[in-house]
Amino acid sequence: MSRRAELVLALLGAAAVVLLSWAVPWLRFVLTIALAKGVAVLGILLLLRAGQVSFGHALYLALAAYMAAFGASRIPDTLLLLPLAGIVAAAAGLAIGLFVSRYRGIFFGMLNLALSMVFYSLLEKFYAVTRGADGLRVPATTFGGAALSAEGQSWAMLCVALIAAFGSGAFVKVYLASPLGSALSAVKTRETRLEFMGVPARLVLLAAYVLSAFLAGIGGVIVALSTRHVTPALAYWTTSGELVFIAVLGGAGGVLGPFLGAAAYELTRVYAAALVAEAWQMALGAVLLLVILFAPGGLWGMGQALAARRRPA
Amino acid sequence: MTALLSARGLKLAFGGVKAADGIDLDVGAGEFLAIIGPNGAGKTTFINMTTGYLRPQAGAILYDGRPILGLAPRRLVTLGIGRSFQLPQLFGEHSVAENLALAIAAREGFWSPFRPLMRPVWRDEADEVLARFGILDLSETRADALNEGARKLVDIAVAVALRPRLILMDEPTSGVAGADKMAIVETLVRVLRDAGVTAVFVEHDMEVVGRFADRVAVWAQGRIAALGPPDEVLADPAVRRDVIGIDPGEDVHAAA
Ligand SMILES: Nc1ncnc2c1ncn2[C@@H]1O[C@H](COP(=O)(O)OP(=O)(O)O)[C@@H](O)[C@H]1O
Ligand SMILES: [Mg+2]
């Protein structure tokens, strides 16, 4: 798919998001969350390119969300909080990445899981600071100094989410085309050759890991500032699993995959939850099974295959 | 002739198997040295020790006069030591041109996320290297779709793109179809000679050895059993019987 076609699709998607948010006001919040998760899943996609699956990236999402919750009283502007909390998540990603980038496969996945569960229990146990399982309320934030009404705030968060999605999507696309991004698939299959080109495979993975932590952090801040409430559940392993689920559902073949997956996931969740209450996880499970068995490229891969069939070469 | 690579008393045993049992060898700058010997003689082990994959239990290796034992492969590359592999190590999901561009990027600056891998200068250089090897037409082919012979050549092209002074090649012609073989070896040797690269290569085809090697080292059970110009070594009755597996007296080239 050409760069231009992808951009046109992204713009169409953005237009659809805005239109839906206007026509069905309660979807505005759902779509903001979907975009936030899409940003976080972009990071999961980078790791998938290297053949690594993290079952612990909720750690970075939750870390940035709590940073936003604590920081909002002192730095009450969204446009400052967002990059700051992202950088905190990236710094944590660097510290942890130095350690986990030595590992591959199941060990990599489980180490991430273990660390995120440690963070989860810290959030639960230190009640004096974090209010335990009750979580923290997030004060309202301004946007470039402007305080907005509740309605205005929800539109502004949607805009922030859209801008973050475009910015991070574009950056990840550029990153994947660079030597550093191209080498990710080499980490998956041919570390020896990479080393014998003079490139430390570990650093290739570490760079992607730090970026993925930053993206998870950005997603986390948007979630915190939109829901206005953070709880330890953000760091629970099911949140990490959700990110991986969305990555597989959307497909790792292109930067639109995560957003397609996140939108499909969130919309299915709200509609299925309304229709069949307890059975929505089952519906999602069945969808995931079908994707893995019949469309390993995910929704994005399916779309590409359909487009290719319609326009024979 | 000054030695670019010197091995002194290399020893390495795996359990009871002596893969290197006192290897002494000097390779002169610009020389083409062929290594022959039966399977399991320790040829790959020697290459692995020289390129930083295996650490000998005793001995020393000097490259350009400095000891290099204990240096990681990554460091050795920057000193100018390149290698190709007995089983080619290519990035299967990438095109041939991208495989080369990754090597060029590794040399020129790998770490900026804003520089595309396929930027024109790197692309052109990748194509230029492929053209020297006569495989420019493979540029866009995915590496995992190549046949065995092409895979070997691309593997060597990647090593050459790193601009080594010394290249170690493990069986560069095995798996290459019979008819094309000599043409491919000729191209390979021309590219390496033009670039002034010193080459050590493991080879089973005695015709290739006879035509292209300056000297031959015969490996046997972790030792160098014979060393010298090809016409002398390949005519040695013991070598012919034990390594080449033909009766003394038969013509050398008839074995190929
Ligand atoms: N990493 C290793 N671990 C255990 N044994 C090895 C290893 N590498 C080589 N060997 C053994 O050392 C001997 C020499 O192997 P190798 O150098 O691959 O021989 P060649 O390349 O001449 O066929 C063989 O007996 C082989 O089984
Ligand atoms: Mg071998």
XYZ file of C-alpha atoms and ligand atoms in Angstrom:
597
model
C 0.000 0.000 0.000
C 1.419 3.388 -1.000
C 2.145 6.032 1.579
C -0.493 8.308 0.062
C -3.222 5.642 0.078
C -2.473 4.981 3.728
C -2.686 8.687 4.555
C -6.010 9.009 2.691
C -7.374 6.024 4.620
C -6.175 7.521 7.894
C -7.867 10.842 7.095
C -11.077 9.046 6.141
C -10.897 7.140 9.410
C -10.405 10.373 11.334
C -13.376 11.942 9.552
C -15.504 8.908 10.421
C -14.442 9.197 14.074
C -15.406 12.872 14.213
C -18.687 12.262 12.414
C -19.650 9.370 14.704
C -18.695 11.398 17.779
C -20.954 14.169 16.621
C -23.902 11.971 15.616
C -23.736 9.657 18.656
C -22.321 11.746 21.527
C -21.663 8.850 23.894
C -19.413 7.259 21.265
C -17.059 10.254 21.583
C -15.636 8.811 24.790
C -15.499 5.254 23.418
C -13.592 6.398 20.333
C -11.185 8.533 22.370
C -10.304 5.452 24.420
C -9.996 3.383 21.229
C -7.517 5.891 19.778
C -5.549 5.950 23.032
C -5.287 2.169 23.018
C -4.373 2.274 19.318
C -1.380 4.464 20.186
C -0.291 2.022 22.900
C -0.762 -0.925 20.520
C 1.587 0.720 17.989
C 4.317 -0.028 20.514
C 3.184 -3.653 20.808
C 3.391 -3.832 17.015
C 7.054 -2.766 17.097
C 7.848 -5.580 19.512
C 5.838 -8.055 17.436
C 8.020 -7.137 14.454
C 10.958 -8.337 16.526
C 9.056 -11.545 17.314
C 8.548 -10.511 20.945
C 5.252 -10.359 22.808
C 5.034 -8.314 25.997
C 2.343 -9.331 28.447
C 3.215 -6.403 30.679
C 2.912 -3.158 28.767
C -0.021 -2.104 30.934
C 2.750 -1.152 33.379
C 3.743 1.822 31.204
C 0.153 2.698 30.443
C -0.754 2.705 34.140
C 2.463 4.460 35.185
C 1.750 7.374 32.846
C -1.938 7.390 33.840
C -1.008 7.701 37.532
C 1.606 10.334 36.694
C -1.164 12.301 35.014
C -3.460 11.798 38.009
C -0.787 13.027 40.460
C 0.564 15.698 38.136
C -2.728 17.256 37.090
C -2.999 19.292 40.291
C 0.446 20.832 39.807
C 0.715 20.887 35.997
C -2.920 21.295 35.037
C -2.413 21.561 31.277
C -3.025 18.563 29.021
C -0.471 19.661 26.451
C 2.285 19.582 29.087
C 1.107 16.531 31.002
C 0.909 14.378 27.899
C 4.562 14.572 26.800
C 5.845 14.641 30.388
C 4.071 11.467 31.440
C 5.111 9.897 28.133
C 8.740 10.688 28.925
C 8.404 9.226 32.430
C 7.045 6.022 30.860
C 9.920 6.010 28.351
C 12.453 6.449 31.166
C 10.911 3.504 33.014
C 11.010 1.614 29.699
C 14.731 2.340 29.415
C 15.483 1.167 32.955
C 13.447 -2.021 32.589
C 14.404 -2.503 28.939
C 18.109 -2.641 29.792
C 17.224 -5.778 31.710
C 14.465 -7.448 29.657
C 16.117 -6.843 26.256
C 18.530 -9.652 27.159
C 15.663 -12.115 26.931
C 13.606 -13.487 24.062
C 10.340 -15.284 23.538
C 8.520 -16.685 26.529
C 11.086 -15.231 28.967
C 10.669 -11.759 27.534
C 6.886 -12.048 27.721
C 6.822 -13.427 31.262
C 9.381 -10.954 32.662
C 7.251 -8.098 31.414
C 4.205 -9.747 32.943
C 5.942 -10.242 36.280
C 7.152 -6.636 36.480
C 3.725 -5.270 35.612
C 2.147 -7.431 38.316
C 4.662 -6.091 40.844
C 3.632 -2.574 39.842
C -0.034 -3.557 40.109
C 0.366 -4.768 43.655
C 2.330 -1.638 44.604
C -0.593 0.452 43.378
C -2.970 -1.661 45.460
C -0.859 -1.836 48.628
C 0.297 1.751 49.060
C -3.137 2.947 49.977
C -1.915 6.186 51.557
C -0.542 7.361 48.228
C -2.645 5.608 45.615
C -5.950 5.048 47.448
C -5.586 1.343 46.643
C -8.228 -0.348 44.581
C -10.504 2.704 44.801
C -8.064 4.593 42.652
C -7.629 8.318 42.210
C -9.834 10.967 40.754
C -8.129 13.003 38.039
C -8.761 16.752 38.238
C -9.995 18.492 35.099
C -7.165 19.804 32.941
C -6.880 22.811 30.662
C -5.926 22.785 26.988
C -3.205 25.295 26.169
C -4.387 27.327 29.145
C -8.078 27.245 28.239
C -10.510 25.725 30.744
C -13.386 24.040 28.937
C -16.923 22.871 29.726
C -17.526 19.133 30.145
C -18.707 18.937 26.547
C -15.766 20.995 25.279
C -13.387 18.890 27.353
C -14.604 15.670 25.732
C -14.167 17.153 22.243
C -10.736 18.460 23.159
C -9.666 15.010 24.436
C -10.863 13.464 21.193
C -8.781 15.995 19.257
C -5.744 15.293 21.438
C -6.235 11.571 20.866
C -6.532 12.076 17.102
C -3.395 14.221 16.988
C -1.506 11.706 19.133
C -2.691 8.908 16.827
C -1.537 10.735 13.693
C 1.740 11.819 15.231
C 2.667 8.429 16.616
C 1.395 6.566 13.536
C 3.529 8.755 11.266
C 6.569 8.397 13.508
C 6.262 4.620 13.750
C 5.935 4.439 9.973
C 9.139 6.434 9.520
C 10.825 4.379 12.227
C 9.921 1.087 10.557
C 11.450 2.306 7.293
C 14.749 3.212 9.006
C 17.587 0.724 9.525
C 16.666 0.527 13.202
C 13.071 -0.426 12.386
C 14.018 -2.726 9.519
C 16.386 -4.575 11.785
C 13.530 -5.581 14.104
C 12.650 -8.543 11.919
C 16.345 -9.427 11.972
C 16.125 -9.708 15.753
C 13.351 -12.215 15.172
C 15.294 -14.478 12.825
C 18.959 -13.584 12.408
C 20.616 -12.035 15.401
C 23.941 -13.621 14.433
C 24.165 -11.772 11.155
C 23.122 -8.526 12.799
C 25.948 -8.902 15.298
C 28.285 -9.664 12.430
C 27.306 -6.442 10.727
C 28.534 -4.660 13.835
C 25.038 -3.972 15.159
C 24.158 -5.071 18.707
C 20.792 -6.827 18.394
C 20.035 -5.989 22.006
C 20.143 -2.278 21.338
C 17.845 -2.652 18.340
C 15.297 -4.306 20.606
C 15.947 -1.841 23.435
C 15.283 1.171 21.185
C 11.961 -0.319 20.092
C 11.155 -1.176 23.701
C 11.703 2.380 24.927
C 9.575 3.704 22.083
C 6.855 1.180 22.908
C 6.898 2.269 26.567
C 6.573 5.906 25.468
C 3.599 5.069 23.239
C 1.924 3.049 25.991
C 2.485 6.068 28.258
C 0.852 8.460 25.799
C -2.100 6.092 25.555
C -2.248 5.916 29.357
C -2.379 9.701 29.819
C -5.227 10.013 27.327
C -7.120 7.228 29.102
C -6.571 8.919 32.484
C -7.602 12.389 31.340
C -10.679 11.074 29.504
C -11.981 8.720 32.182
C -10.905 11.206 34.906
C -10.289 8.234 37.170
C -7.351 5.833 37.485
C -7.334 2.470 39.267
C -4.768 -0.337 39.624
C -6.833 -2.295 37.054
C -4.982 -0.252 34.432
C -1.830 -2.158 35.378
C -3.493 -5.564 35.673
C -2.348 -8.254 33.266
C -5.702 -8.292 31.497
C -5.011 -4.731 30.301
C -1.687 -5.924 28.853
C -3.453 -8.883 27.288
C -5.992 -6.530 25.771
C -3.211 -4.594 24.028
C -1.781 -7.796 22.562
C -5.293 -8.900 21.602
C -5.879 -5.638 19.728
C -2.495 -5.906 18.017
C -3.315 -9.384 16.712
C -6.874 -8.432 15.826
C -5.794 -5.316 13.932
C -2.730 -6.897 12.340
C 0.954 -6.024 12.591
C 1.414 -5.353 8.878
C 0.809 -1.607 8.945
C 0.421 1.339 11.297
C -3.344 1.556 10.681
C -3.815 -1.990 12.000
C -3.659 -1.035 15.695
C -6.301 1.673 15.261
C -8.554 -0.565 13.204
C -8.184 -3.253 15.853
C -8.760 -0.849 18.742
C -11.901 0.633 17.167
C -13.290 -2.823 16.378
C -12.463 -3.985 19.896
C -13.995 -1.051 21.755
C -17.110 -0.892 19.587
C -17.711 -4.640 19.861
C -17.232 -4.336 23.563
C -19.802 -1.606 24.141
C -22.407 -3.004 21.753
C -21.951 -6.659 22.654
C -21.919 -5.793 26.351
C -25.254 -4.039 25.922
C -26.755 -6.902 23.929
C -25.484 -10.053 25.585
C -24.101 -8.726 28.859
C -21.827 -11.517 30.111
C -21.072 -13.133 26.776
C -19.077 -10.385 25.089
C -15.707 -11.806 26.063
C -16.808 -15.036 24.431
C -17.665 -13.150 21.251
C -14.239 -11.479 21.284
C -12.537 -14.793 21.971
C -14.284 -16.349 19.004
C -13.312 -13.404 16.786
C -9.674 -13.667 17.870
C -9.667 -17.394 17.168
C -11.062 -16.793 13.691
C -8.485 -14.075 13.001
C -5.582 -16.259 14.120
C -6.798 -19.255 12.113
C -7.992 -17.590 8.934
C -6.525 -14.094 8.755
C -3.115 -14.003 10.421
C -2.630 -10.501 8.984
C -5.515 -9.269 11.140
C -8.227 -6.847 10.027
C -5.655 -4.689 8.256
C -4.306 -7.701 6.336
C -7.866 -8.721 5.421
C -8.603 -5.237 4.109
C -5.435 -5.215 2.052
C -6.189 -8.623 0.569
C -9.701 -7.483 -0.391
C -8.365 -4.293 -1.973
C -5.795 -6.290 -3.934
C -8.485 -8.684 -5.222
C -10.707 -5.863 -6.388
C -7.882 -4.154 -8.248
C -6.148 -6.987 -10.142
C -2.538 -6.203 -10.943
C 54.665 -11.060 2.769
C 53.475 -9.639 6.100
C 50.857 -11.652 7.939
C 47.427 -10.062 8.287
C 46.161 -12.950 10.382
C 48.251 -15.153 12.655
C 47.018 -18.056 14.724
C 49.296 -19.499 17.387
C 48.686 -22.778 19.182
C 44.886 -22.651 19.093
C 43.258 -25.397 21.118
C 39.615 -26.119 21.664
C 37.986 -29.398 22.668
C 34.280 -30.143 22.884
C 34.114 -32.904 25.471
C 36.530 -35.464 24.066
C 36.477 -34.068 20.530
C 39.534 -31.976 19.696
C 38.163 -29.464 17.190
C 41.397 -27.467 17.362
C 44.532 -29.196 18.547
C 47.363 -26.716 18.147
C 46.641 -24.615 15.078
C 49.494 -22.399 13.834
C 48.793 -20.422 10.699
C 49.834 -17.161 9.034
C 47.748 -15.594 6.309
C 49.509 -12.887 4.311
C 47.868 -9.631 3.277
C 46.168 -10.118 -0.076
C 46.499 -13.881 0.058
C 43.763 -16.387 -0.867
C 44.041 -19.341 1.461
C 41.900 -22.428 0.964
C 41.097 -24.781 3.824
C 40.302 -28.363 2.885
C 39.680 -31.424 4.993
C 37.044 -33.982 5.894
C 33.837 -33.172 7.761
C 34.411 -32.707 11.458
C 38.080 -31.759 10.988
C 37.546 -28.407 12.686
C 37.428 -26.043 9.704
C 34.288 -24.198 10.818
C 35.637 -24.134 14.357
C 38.713 -22.267 13.119
C 36.525 -19.676 11.388
C 34.351 -19.364 14.484
C 37.386 -18.768 16.687
C 38.789 -16.157 14.316
C 35.484 -14.294 14.115
C 34.752 -14.183 17.825
C 32.024 -16.833 18.058
C 34.118 -19.384 19.877
C 36.854 -18.771 22.365
C 39.787 -21.207 22.189
C 40.958 -22.784 25.435
C 44.555 -21.957 24.582
C 46.519 -20.004 22.011
C 46.393 -16.563 20.450
C 45.110 -14.881 17.329
C 46.703 -11.717 15.971
C 45.011 -9.580 13.367
C 47.144 -6.866 11.847
C 49.559 -7.405 14.714
C 47.080 -7.006 17.564
C 45.588 -9.763 19.708
C 41.884 -10.171 19.043
C 40.869 -13.088 21.247
C 37.955 -12.175 23.460
C 36.671 -9.427 21.188
C 32.999 -9.761 20.237
C 32.067 -10.355 16.582
C 30.651 -6.852 16.584
C 34.067 -5.351 17.409
C 35.890 -7.536 14.910
C 33.633 -6.261 12.124
C 34.677 -2.710 12.839
C 38.326 -3.838 12.662
C 37.695 -5.159 9.149
C 37.037 -8.867 9.622
C 34.057 -10.151 7.654
C 32.572 -13.574 7.218
C 30.009 -15.511 5.309
C 28.282 -18.560 6.696
C 28.109 -22.245 5.868
C 24.330 -21.783 6.151
C 23.732 -18.299 4.724
C 22.383 -15.850 7.281
C 20.090 -13.474 5.441
C 17.132 -11.429 6.620
C 14.420 -13.469 4.943
C 11.621 -10.919 5.188
C 13.730 -8.283 3.437
C 14.644 -7.893 -0.211
C 18.196 -8.570 -1.343
C 18.801 -4.821 -1.746
C 17.528 -4.212 1.783
C 19.852 -6.901 3.133
C 22.785 -5.057 1.593
C 21.497 -1.652 2.636
C 21.365 -2.879 6.243
C 25.052 -3.760 6.006
C 25.862 -0.375 4.489
C 23.787 1.365 7.159
C 25.588 -0.619 9.840
C 28.833 0.839 8.500
C 27.619 4.389 7.970
C 25.142 5.122 10.749
C 22.428 2.837 11.928
C 20.801 4.779 14.694
C 18.832 7.664 13.231
C 15.139 6.769 12.971
C 14.639 9.544 10.424
C 16.970 8.174 7.759
C 15.190 5.633 5.577
C 17.024 2.377 4.930
C 16.363 2.759 1.221
C 17.726 6.306 0.970
C 19.185 6.856 -2.505
C 22.890 6.757 -1.573
C 22.540 3.444 0.272
C 20.261 2.008 -2.394
C 22.738 2.931 -5.117
C 25.633 1.438 -3.208
C 23.660 -1.762 -2.607
C 22.948 -2.002 -6.326
C 26.562 -1.269 -7.136
C 27.748 -4.152 -4.932
C 25.132 -6.471 -6.447
C 26.234 -5.420 -9.933
C 29.832 -6.329 -9.114
C 28.588 -9.800 -8.186
C 26.498 -9.905 -11.369
C 23.232 -10.349 -9.447
C 21.640 -6.933 -9.819
C 18.525 -8.637 -11.204
C 17.940 -10.181 -7.746
C 17.804 -6.767 -6.087
C 14.050 -6.791 -5.413
C 13.723 -10.507 -4.622
C 12.843 -11.435 -1.063
C 15.850 -13.119 0.492
C 13.897 -16.196 1.593
C 12.792 -16.787 -2.012
C 16.375 -17.179 -3.312
C 17.838 -20.516 -4.346
C 20.777 -21.918 -2.416
C 23.468 -20.646 -4.773
C 22.092 -17.105 -4.887
C 21.695 -17.135 -1.122
C 25.401 -17.919 -0.749
C 26.398 -15.129 -3.101
C 24.172 -12.572 -1.381
C 25.552 -13.678 1.973
C 29.058 -12.939 0.680
C 27.890 -9.689 -0.932
C 26.585 -8.573 2.472
C 29.988 -9.314 3.991
C 31.715 -7.399 1.175
C 29.370 -4.423 1.614
C 30.856 -4.049 5.086
C 34.223 -3.394 3.344
C 36.358 -5.944 5.162
C 40.123 -6.309 4.817
C 39.880 -9.986 5.680
C 36.980 -12.234 4.789
C 36.403 -15.771 6.020
C 34.027 -17.844 3.917
C 32.667 -21.179 5.044
C 32.021 -23.377 2.014
C 31.052 -20.548 -0.366
C 30.310 -22.936 -3.223
C 28.502 -25.802 -1.541
C 24.942 -25.990 -2.773
C 25.772 -24.077 -5.947
C 24.580 -25.996 -9.001
C 27.427 -27.673 -10.898
C 27.243 -25.834 -14.212
C 27.206 -22.326 -12.736
C 29.799 -23.013 -10.127
C 32.986 -21.989 -11.901
C 31.406 -18.806 -13.248
C 30.214 -17.882 -9.766
C 33.578 -18.583 -8.176
C 35.324 -16.586 -10.872
C 33.055 -13.596 -10.199
C 33.547 -13.958 -6.485
C 37.321 -14.114 -6.741
C 37.422 -11.157 -9.124
C 35.316 -9.019 -6.758
C 37.491 -9.895 -3.781
C 40.789 -9.399 -5.638
C 39.588 -6.050 -7.037
C 38.691 -4.943 -3.520
C 42.105 -6.091 -2.264
C 40.494 -8.362 0.308
C 42.432 -11.167 1.963
C 40.389 -14.354 1.887
C 40.282 -17.580 3.874
C 37.764 -20.045 2.503
C 36.713 -23.588 3.260
C 36.264 -25.493 0.024
C 35.532 -29.072 -0.974
C 35.932 -28.699 -4.740
C 39.574 -29.396 -5.592
C 39.252 -27.763 -8.992
C 38.204 -24.514 -7.312
C 41.083 -24.845 -4.861
C 43.579 -25.594 -7.636
C 42.528 -22.618 -9.702
C 41.917 -19.906 -7.152
C 43.892 -20.518 -3.976
C 47.395 -19.128 -3.430
C 47.950 -21.694 -0.701
C 46.054 -24.639 0.721
C 45.855 -25.757 4.323
C 44.766 -29.329 4.933
C 42.818 -29.808 8.159
C 42.686 -33.175 9.894
C 41.390 -33.795 13.400
C 41.961 -30.269 14.594
C 45.460 -30.000 13.158
C 47.006 -28.666 9.978
C 48.290 -31.766 8.217
C 49.771 -30.008 5.200
C 50.237 -26.429 4.029
C 51.580 -25.033 0.768
C 50.862 -24.099 -2.840
C 47.941 -26.053 -4.340
C 49.936 -27.916 -6.955
C 52.292 -29.282 -4.287
C 49.703 -30.033 -1.624
C 47.133 -31.539 -3.966
C 49.823 -33.749 -5.472
C 50.879 -35.102 -2.087
C 49.924 -38.800 -2.093
C 48.841 -38.774 1.575
C 46.552 -35.784 1.016
C 45.132 -37.330 -2.121
C 44.348 -40.558 -0.326
C 43.060 -39.197 2.992
C 41.386 -35.936 2.034
C 40.497 -36.023 -1.621
C 39.746 -39.712 -1.496
C 41.361 -40.740 -4.785
C 44.217 -43.052 -5.662
C 47.589 -41.376 -5.985
C 48.463 -41.016 -9.640
C 45.031 -40.020 -10.845
C 44.708 -36.525 -12.330
C 43.769 -33.860 -9.756
C 41.145 -32.217 -11.937
C 39.429 -35.492 -12.688
C 38.092 -35.532 -9.146
C 35.912 -32.450 -9.641
N 29.549 -25.768 19.371
C 29.956 -27.063 19.364
N 29.647 -27.885 20.396
C 30.051 -29.166 20.424
N 30.792 -29.730 19.453
C 31.134 -28.978 18.396
C 30.730 -27.606 18.294
N 31.223 -27.092 17.137
C 31.900 -28.109 16.553
N 31.869 -29.226 17.298
C 32.527 -30.490 16.983
O 33.850 -30.183 16.644
C 34.266 -30.945 15.531
C 34.686 -30.020 14.409
O 33.529 -29.397 13.889
P 33.583 -28.353 12.688
O 34.571 -27.298 13.018
O 32.208 -27.920 12.431
O 34.116 -29.259 11.490
P 34.152 -28.974 9.934
O 33.678 -27.579 9.691
O 35.574 -29.183 9.556
O 33.261 -29.983 9.305
C 33.096 -31.848 15.166
O 33.301 -33.106 15.757
C 31.918 -31.151 15.771
O 30.925 -32.087 16.125
Mg 32.016 -26.861 8.554
